[in-house]
Tab-separated table of C-alpha atoms in Angstrom:
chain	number	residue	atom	x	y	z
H	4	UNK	CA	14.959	-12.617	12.025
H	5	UNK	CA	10.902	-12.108	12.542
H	6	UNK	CA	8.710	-9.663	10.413
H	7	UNK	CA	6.445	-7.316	11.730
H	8	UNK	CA	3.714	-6.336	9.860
H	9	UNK	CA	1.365	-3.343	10.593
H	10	UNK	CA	-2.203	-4.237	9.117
H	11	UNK	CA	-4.697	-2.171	11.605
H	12	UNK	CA	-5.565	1.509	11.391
H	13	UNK	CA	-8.816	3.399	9.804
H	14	UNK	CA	-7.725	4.512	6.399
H	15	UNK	CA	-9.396	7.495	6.862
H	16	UNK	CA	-7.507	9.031	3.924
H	17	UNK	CA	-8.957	6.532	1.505
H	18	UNK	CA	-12.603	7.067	2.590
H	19	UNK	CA	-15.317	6.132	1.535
H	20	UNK	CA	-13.481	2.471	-0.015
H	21	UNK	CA	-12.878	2.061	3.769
H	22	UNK	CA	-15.495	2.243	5.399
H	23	UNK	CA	-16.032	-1.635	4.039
H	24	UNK	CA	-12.499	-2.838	3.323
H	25	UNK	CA	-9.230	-2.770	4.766
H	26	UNK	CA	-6.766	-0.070	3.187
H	27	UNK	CA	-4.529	-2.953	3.383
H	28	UNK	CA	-6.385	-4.919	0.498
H	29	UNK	CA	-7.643	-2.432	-1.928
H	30	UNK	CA	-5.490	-3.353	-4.867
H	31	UNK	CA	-3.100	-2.490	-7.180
H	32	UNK	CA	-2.852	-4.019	-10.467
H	33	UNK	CA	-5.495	-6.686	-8.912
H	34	UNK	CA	-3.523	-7.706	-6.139
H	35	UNK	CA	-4.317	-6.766	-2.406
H	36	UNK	CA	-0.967	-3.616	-1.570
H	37	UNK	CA	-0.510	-5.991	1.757
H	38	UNK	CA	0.264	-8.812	-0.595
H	39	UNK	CA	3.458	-6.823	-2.041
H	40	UNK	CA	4.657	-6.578	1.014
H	41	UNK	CA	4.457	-10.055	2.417
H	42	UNK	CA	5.965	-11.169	-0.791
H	43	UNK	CA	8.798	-9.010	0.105
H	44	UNK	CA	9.157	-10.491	3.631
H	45	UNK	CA	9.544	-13.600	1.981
H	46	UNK	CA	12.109	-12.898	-0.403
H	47	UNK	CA	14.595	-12.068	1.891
H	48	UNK	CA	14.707	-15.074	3.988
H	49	UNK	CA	12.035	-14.255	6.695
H	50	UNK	CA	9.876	-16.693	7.886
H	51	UNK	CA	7.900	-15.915	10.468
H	52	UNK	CA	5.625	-12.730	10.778
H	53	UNK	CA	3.697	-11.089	13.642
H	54	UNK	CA	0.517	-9.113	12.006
H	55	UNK	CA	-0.671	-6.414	14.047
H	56	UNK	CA	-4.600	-6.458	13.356
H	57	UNK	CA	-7.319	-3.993	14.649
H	58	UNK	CA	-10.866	-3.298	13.458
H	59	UNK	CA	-10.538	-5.172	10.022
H	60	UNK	CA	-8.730	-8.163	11.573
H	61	UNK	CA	-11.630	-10.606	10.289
H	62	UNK	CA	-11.049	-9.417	6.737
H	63	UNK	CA	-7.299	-9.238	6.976
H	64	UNK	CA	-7.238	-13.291	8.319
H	65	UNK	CA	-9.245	-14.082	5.726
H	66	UNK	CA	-6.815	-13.210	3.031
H	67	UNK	CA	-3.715	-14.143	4.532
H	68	UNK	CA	-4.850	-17.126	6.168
H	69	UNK	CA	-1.881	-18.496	7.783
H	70	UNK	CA	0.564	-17.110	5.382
H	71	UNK	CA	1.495	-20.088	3.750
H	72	UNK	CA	0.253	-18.644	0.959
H	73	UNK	CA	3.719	-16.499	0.972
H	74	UNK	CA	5.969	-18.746	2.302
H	75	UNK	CA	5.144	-17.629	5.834
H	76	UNK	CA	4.118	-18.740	9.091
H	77	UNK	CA	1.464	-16.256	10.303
H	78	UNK	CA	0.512	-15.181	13.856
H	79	UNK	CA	-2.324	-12.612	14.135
H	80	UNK	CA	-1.449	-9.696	17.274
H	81	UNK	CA	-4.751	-8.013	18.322
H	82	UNK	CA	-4.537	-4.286	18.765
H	83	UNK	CA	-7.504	-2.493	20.506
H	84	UNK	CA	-7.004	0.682	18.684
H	85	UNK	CA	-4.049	2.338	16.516
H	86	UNK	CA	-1.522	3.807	19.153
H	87	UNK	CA	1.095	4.028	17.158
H	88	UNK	CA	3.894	1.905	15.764
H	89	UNK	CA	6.063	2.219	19.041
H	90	UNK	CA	2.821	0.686	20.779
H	91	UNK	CA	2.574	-2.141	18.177
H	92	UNK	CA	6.052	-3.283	18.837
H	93	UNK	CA	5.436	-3.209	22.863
H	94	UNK	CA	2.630	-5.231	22.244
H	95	UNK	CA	4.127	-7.792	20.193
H	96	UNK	CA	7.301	-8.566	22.749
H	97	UNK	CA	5.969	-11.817	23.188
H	98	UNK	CA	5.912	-12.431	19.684
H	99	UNK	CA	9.312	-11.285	18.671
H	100	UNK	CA	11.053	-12.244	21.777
H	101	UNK	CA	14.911	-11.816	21.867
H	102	UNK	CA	15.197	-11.757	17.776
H	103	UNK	CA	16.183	-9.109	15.492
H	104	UNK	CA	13.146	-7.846	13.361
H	105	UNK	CA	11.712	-5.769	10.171
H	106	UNK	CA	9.016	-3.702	11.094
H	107	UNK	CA	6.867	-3.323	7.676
H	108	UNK	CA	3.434	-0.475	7.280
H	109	UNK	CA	1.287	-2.777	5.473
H	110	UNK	CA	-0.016	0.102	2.882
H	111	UNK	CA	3.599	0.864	2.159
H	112	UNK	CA	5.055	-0.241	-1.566
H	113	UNK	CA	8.711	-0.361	-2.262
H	114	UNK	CA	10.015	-1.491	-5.719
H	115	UNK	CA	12.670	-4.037	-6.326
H	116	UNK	CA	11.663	-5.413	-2.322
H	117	UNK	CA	13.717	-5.404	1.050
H	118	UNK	CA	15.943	-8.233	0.632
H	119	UNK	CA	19.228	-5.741	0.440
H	120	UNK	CA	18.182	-4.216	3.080
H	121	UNK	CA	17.768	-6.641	5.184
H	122	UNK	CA	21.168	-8.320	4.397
H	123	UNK	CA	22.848	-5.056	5.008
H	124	UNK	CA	21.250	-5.136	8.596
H	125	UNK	CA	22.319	-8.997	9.146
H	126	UNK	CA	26.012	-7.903	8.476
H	127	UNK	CA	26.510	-4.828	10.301
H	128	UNK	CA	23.698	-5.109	12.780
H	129	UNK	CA	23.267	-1.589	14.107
H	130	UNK	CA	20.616	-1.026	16.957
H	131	UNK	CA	18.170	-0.074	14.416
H	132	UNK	CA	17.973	0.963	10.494
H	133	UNK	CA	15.852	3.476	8.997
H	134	UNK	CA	15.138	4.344	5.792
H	135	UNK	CA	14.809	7.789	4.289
H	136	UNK	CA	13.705	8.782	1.162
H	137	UNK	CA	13.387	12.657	0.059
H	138	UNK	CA	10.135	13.925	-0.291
H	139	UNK	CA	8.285	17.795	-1.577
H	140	UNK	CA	5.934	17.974	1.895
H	141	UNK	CA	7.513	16.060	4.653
H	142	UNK	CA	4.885	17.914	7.006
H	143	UNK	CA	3.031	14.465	6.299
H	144	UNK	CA	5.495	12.151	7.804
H	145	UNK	CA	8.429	11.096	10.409
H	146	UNK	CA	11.579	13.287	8.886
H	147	UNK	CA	15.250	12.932	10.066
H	148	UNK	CA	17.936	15.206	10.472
H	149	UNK	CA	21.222	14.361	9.528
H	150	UNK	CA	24.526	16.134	10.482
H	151	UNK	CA	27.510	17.010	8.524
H	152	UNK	CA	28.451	13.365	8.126
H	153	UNK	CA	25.035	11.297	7.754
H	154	UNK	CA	25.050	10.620	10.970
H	155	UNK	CA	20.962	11.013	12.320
H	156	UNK	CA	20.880	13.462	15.413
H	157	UNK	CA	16.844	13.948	15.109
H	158	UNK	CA	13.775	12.496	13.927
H	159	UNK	CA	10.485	14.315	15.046
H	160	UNK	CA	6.766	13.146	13.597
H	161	UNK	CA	5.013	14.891	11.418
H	162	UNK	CA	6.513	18.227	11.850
H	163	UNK	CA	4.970	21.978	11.061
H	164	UNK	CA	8.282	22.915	10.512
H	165	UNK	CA	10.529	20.243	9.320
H	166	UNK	CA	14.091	20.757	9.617
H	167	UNK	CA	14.778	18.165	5.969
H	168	UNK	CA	12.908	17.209	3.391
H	169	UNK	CA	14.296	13.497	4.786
H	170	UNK	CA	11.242	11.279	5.105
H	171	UNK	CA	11.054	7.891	7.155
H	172	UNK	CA	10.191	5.191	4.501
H	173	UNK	CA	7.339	2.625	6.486
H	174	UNK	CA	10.240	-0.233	6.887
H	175	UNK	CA	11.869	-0.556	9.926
H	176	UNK	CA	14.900	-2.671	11.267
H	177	UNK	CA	15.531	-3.637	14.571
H	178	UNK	CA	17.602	-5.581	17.452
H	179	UNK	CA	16.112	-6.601	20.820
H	180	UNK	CA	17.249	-2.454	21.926
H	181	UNK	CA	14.195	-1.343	20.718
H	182	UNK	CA	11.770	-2.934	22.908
H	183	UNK	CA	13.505	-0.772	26.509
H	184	UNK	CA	13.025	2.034	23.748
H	185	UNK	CA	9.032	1.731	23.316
H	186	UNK	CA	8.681	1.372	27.149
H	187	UNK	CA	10.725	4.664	27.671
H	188	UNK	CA	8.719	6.777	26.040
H	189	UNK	CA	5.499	8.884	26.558
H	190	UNK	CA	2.577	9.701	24.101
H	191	UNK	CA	2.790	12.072	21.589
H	192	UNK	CA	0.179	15.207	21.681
H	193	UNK	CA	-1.279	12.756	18.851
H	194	UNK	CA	-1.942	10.446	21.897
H	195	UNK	CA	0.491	7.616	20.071
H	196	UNK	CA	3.398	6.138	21.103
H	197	UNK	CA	5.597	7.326	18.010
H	198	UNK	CA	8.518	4.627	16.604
H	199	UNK	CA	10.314	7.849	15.808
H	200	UNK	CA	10.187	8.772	19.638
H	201	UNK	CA	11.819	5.417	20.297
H	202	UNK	CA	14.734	6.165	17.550
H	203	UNK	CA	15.114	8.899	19.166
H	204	UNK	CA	15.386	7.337	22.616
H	205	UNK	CA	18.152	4.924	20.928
H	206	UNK	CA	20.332	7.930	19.933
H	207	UNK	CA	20.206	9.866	22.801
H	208	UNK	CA	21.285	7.042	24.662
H	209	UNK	CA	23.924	6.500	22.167
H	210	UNK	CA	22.653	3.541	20.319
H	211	UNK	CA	23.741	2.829	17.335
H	212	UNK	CA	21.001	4.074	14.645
H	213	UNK	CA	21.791	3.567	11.211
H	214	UNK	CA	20.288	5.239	7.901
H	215	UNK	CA	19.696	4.498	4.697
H	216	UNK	CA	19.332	6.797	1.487
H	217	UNK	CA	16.759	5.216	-0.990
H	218	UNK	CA	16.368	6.829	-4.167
H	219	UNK	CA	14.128	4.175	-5.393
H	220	UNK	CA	10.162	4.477	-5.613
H	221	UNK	CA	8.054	3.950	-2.517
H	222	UNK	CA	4.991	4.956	-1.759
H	223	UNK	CA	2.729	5.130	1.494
H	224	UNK	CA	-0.650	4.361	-0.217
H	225	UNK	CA	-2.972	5.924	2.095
H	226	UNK	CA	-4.454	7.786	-0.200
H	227	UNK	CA	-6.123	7.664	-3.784
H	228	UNK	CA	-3.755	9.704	-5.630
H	229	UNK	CA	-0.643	7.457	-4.379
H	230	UNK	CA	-2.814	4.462	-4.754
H	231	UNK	CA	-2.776	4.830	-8.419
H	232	UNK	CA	0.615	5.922	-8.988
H	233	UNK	CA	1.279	2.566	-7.179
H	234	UNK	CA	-0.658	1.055	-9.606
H	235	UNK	CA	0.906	2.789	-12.545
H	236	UNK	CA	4.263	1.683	-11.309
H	237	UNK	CA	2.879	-1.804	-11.047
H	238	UNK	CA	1.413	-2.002	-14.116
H	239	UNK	CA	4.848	-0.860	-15.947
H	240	UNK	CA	6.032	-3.860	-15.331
H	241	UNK	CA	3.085	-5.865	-16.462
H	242	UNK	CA	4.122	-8.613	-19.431
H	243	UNK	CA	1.538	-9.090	-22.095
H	244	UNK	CA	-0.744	-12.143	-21.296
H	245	UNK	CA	-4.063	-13.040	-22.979
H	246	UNK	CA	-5.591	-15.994	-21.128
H	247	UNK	CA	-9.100	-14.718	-21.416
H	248	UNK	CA	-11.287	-14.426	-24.788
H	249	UNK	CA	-10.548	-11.479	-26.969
H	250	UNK	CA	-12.730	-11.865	-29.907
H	251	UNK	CA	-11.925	-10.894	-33.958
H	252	UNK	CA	-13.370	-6.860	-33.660
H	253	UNK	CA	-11.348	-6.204	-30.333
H	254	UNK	CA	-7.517	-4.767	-30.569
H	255	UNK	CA	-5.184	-5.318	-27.507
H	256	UNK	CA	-1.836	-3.053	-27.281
H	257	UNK	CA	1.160	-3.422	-25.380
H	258	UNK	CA	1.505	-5.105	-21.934
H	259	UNK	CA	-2.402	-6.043	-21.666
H	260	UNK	CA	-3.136	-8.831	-19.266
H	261	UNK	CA	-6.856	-10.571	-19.527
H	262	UNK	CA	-7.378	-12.968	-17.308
H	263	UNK	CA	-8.330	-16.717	-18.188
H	264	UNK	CA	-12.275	-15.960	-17.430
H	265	UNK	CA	-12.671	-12.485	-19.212
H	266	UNK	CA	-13.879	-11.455	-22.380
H	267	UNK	CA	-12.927	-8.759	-24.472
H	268	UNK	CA	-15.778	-7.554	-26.811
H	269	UNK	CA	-15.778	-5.095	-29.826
H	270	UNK	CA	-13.457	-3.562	-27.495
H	271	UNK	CA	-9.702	-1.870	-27.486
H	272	UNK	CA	-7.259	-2.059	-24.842
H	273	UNK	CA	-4.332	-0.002	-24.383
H	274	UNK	CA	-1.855	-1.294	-21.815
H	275	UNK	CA	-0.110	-1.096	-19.933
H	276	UNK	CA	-3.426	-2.754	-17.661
H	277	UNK	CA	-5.370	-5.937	-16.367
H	278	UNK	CA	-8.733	-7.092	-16.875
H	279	UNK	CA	-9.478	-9.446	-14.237
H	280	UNK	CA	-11.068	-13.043	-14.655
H	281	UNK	CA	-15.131	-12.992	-15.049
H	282	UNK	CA	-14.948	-9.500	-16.334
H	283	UNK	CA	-16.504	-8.640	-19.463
H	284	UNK	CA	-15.937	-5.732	-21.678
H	285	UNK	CA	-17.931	-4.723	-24.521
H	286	UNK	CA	-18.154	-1.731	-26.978
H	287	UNK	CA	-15.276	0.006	-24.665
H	288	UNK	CA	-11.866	1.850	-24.293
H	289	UNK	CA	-9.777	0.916	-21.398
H	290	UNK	CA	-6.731	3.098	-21.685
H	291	UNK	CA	-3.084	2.681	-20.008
H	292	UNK	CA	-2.490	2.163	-15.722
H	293	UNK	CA	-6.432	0.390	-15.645
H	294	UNK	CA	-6.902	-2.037	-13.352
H	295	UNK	CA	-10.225	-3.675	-13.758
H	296	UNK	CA	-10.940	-5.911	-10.950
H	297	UNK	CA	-13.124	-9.541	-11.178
H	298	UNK	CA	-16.536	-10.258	-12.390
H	299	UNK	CA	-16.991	-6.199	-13.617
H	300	UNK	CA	-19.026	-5.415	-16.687
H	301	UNK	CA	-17.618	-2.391	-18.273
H	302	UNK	CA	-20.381	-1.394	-21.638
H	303	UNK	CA	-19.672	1.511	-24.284
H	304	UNK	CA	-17.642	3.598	-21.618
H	305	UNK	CA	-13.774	4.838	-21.279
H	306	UNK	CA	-11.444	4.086	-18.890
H	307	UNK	CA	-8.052	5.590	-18.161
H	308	UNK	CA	-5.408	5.762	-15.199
H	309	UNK	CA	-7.846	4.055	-13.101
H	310	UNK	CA	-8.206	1.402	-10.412
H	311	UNK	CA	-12.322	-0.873	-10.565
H	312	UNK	CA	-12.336	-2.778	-8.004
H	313	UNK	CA	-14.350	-6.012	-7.802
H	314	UNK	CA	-17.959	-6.878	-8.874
H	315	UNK	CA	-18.676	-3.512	-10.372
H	316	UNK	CA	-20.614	-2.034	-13.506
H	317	UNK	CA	-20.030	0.748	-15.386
H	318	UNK	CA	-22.235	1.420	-18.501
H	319	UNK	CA	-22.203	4.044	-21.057
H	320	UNK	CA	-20.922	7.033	-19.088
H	321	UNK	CA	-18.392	8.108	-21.474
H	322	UNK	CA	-14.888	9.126	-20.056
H	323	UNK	CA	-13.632	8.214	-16.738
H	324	UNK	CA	-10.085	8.632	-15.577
H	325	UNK	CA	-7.932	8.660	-12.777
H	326	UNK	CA	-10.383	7.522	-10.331
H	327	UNK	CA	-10.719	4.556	-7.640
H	328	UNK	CA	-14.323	2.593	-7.636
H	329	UNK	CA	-14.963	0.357	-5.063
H	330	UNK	CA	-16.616	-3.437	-5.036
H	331	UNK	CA	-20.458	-3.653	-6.407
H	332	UNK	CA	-20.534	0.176	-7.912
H	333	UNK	CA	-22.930	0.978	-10.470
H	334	UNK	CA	-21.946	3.622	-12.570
H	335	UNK	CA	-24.770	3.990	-15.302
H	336	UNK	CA	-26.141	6.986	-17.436
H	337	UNK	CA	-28.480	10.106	-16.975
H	338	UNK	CA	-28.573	12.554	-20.088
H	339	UNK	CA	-25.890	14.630	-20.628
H	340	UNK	CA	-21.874	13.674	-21.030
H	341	UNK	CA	-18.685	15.376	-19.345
H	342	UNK	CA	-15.931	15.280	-21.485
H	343	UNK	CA	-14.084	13.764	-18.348
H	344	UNK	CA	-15.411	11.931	-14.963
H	345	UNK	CA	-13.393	11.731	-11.737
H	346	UNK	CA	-14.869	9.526	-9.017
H	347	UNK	CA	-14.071	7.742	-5.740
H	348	UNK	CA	-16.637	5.891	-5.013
H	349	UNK	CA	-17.228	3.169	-1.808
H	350	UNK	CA	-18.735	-0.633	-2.102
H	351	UNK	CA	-22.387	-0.836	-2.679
H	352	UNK	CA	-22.286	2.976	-4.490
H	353	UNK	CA	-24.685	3.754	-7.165
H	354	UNK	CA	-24.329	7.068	-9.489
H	355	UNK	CA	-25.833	8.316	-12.158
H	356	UNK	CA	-23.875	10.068	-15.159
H	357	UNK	CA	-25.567	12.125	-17.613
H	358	UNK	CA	-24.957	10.654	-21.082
């Protein structure tokens, strides 16, 4: 069984962070989201991956390298432009050949991995697996509709009107059917080839499509507010580690990681959260679901339910929380203080905060 891993498209809903980085690698608890899911690939058994790559391929190589990395054995799939994930299957035949395969959205999270699932496709081997998870606005996604039995009779994309609150989870299973599936089909009046017009193709030619109920967490985390719930979830599972220097007038509580390389100064930290290595806090609050990314200085400032990505400063602004800051952000002081800050801000920003 092969892996196929979707790693192009714009991120448009995580704008301005990328504009200059892949929405693939903006991380969660200090680990690139793409990373999860690789690691996931690996755990059940797969070995080989195909990774579908567009405008961001250059950046995307250069983290995964080959995929050894993961246990893996990379091979990098050019895609002009996002056409949709039936179009990133047809152009990937080569790749996958005659073998069964998980297609996997590379800004998708699911908890506790894939490996089930994948053995549960291995022994009965339907035509294809979905997974479905239920969801408030489906409007947003591919939703299936189910008949008396469990048996899938529809999937449509994105719907105005959805007929479930059923929502396609971004992991896909597949045999060899699937590829006279993609080549059936017609663009959408998104201009896509959609994978749920392929399913759909399968059961109308009576394949066998198979579903799967997952009432565990997943998120797609295209955009900042799922981002850090992602990272909340992460972090929950955090175990206290202090490999960095936390000196005699800080406090640490709970599941606080510091990195070997960071420094904790006349500082508390309230965990669960991470400061990464060659970060240095002084005279500060980070509160519980922070991730605080490498080489940051964070100086008599708050930080709560947050996500600071790499190479960033933020100095004596008070109170921010529940925001997303991108690499090399300055975040520094003007004259007044808001009791609160909320910010998304892109690499290279630089603000000014009353203080």
């Amino acid at each position: 069984m092969k892996g196929l891993v979707l790693s192009g498209g714009a991120g448009t809903r995580l704008r301005p962070i990328t504009h200059t980085s892949a929405k693939q690698l903006v991380p969660v608890a200090n680990k690139p989201v793409l990373f999860y899911g690789l690691e996931s690939i690996a755990a059940a058994g797969i070995t080989e991956v195909g990774m579908i790559v567009g405008e961001t391929a250059a950046e995307i190589e250069a983290a995964v390298g080959d995929g050894s990395e993961f246990g893996l054995k990379v091979t990098y799939i050019p895609q002009e432009r996002p056409l949709g994930l039936a179009h990133a299957v047809l152009i990937a035949r080569d790749f996958l050949g005659d073998d069964d395969f998980v297609m996997y959205l590379g800004d998708n999270f699911v908890v506790g991995g894939i490996s089930a699932l994948v053995d549960e496709f291995q022994v009965r081997r339907p035509d294809a697996q979905i997974l479905l998870t239920r969801v408030s606005d489906p409007r947003s996604f591919g939703v299936a509709e189910l008949d008396g039995t469990g048996r899938v009779v529809g999937l449509e994309e994105k719907p105005q009107h959805p007929k479930s609150d059923l929502a396609l989870v971004g992991v896909y299973l597949f045999t060899p059917a699937v590829h006279e599936a993609v080549r059936a089909i017609e663009p959408s009046r998104r201009g896509e080839l959609e994978i749920t017009d392929a399913i759909q193709h399968l059961i109308d030619t009576r394949a066998d499509v198979h579903s799967t109920l997952i009432d565990g967490y997943w998120k797609d985390t295209g955009n900042v507010g799922d981002m850090l719930e992602v990272n909340r979830t992460v972090l929950e599972s955090a175990e206290r580690r202090i490999d960095g220097e936390v000196d005699e007038r800080s406090e640490t509580v709970g599941r606080v990681v510091v990195e070997a390389g960071a420094r904790v100064v006349n500082s508390r930290i309230v965990g669960p959260a991470v400061i990464g290595s060659g970060t240095v806090v002084r005279d500060s609050y980070v509160g519980p679901f922070t991730s605080i990314g490498e080489n940051c200085r964070i100086t008599q400032s708050e930080l709560e339910f947050s996500i600071v990505l790499r190479d960033s400063s933020i100095q004596g602004v008070g109170r921010i929380e529940s925001s997303l800051i991108g690499r090399h952000v300055e975040v520094a002081p003007t004259t007044t203080v808001p009791s609160a800050h909320r910010l998304v801000l892109g690499d290279h920003s630089k603000v000014q905060i009353r203080s």
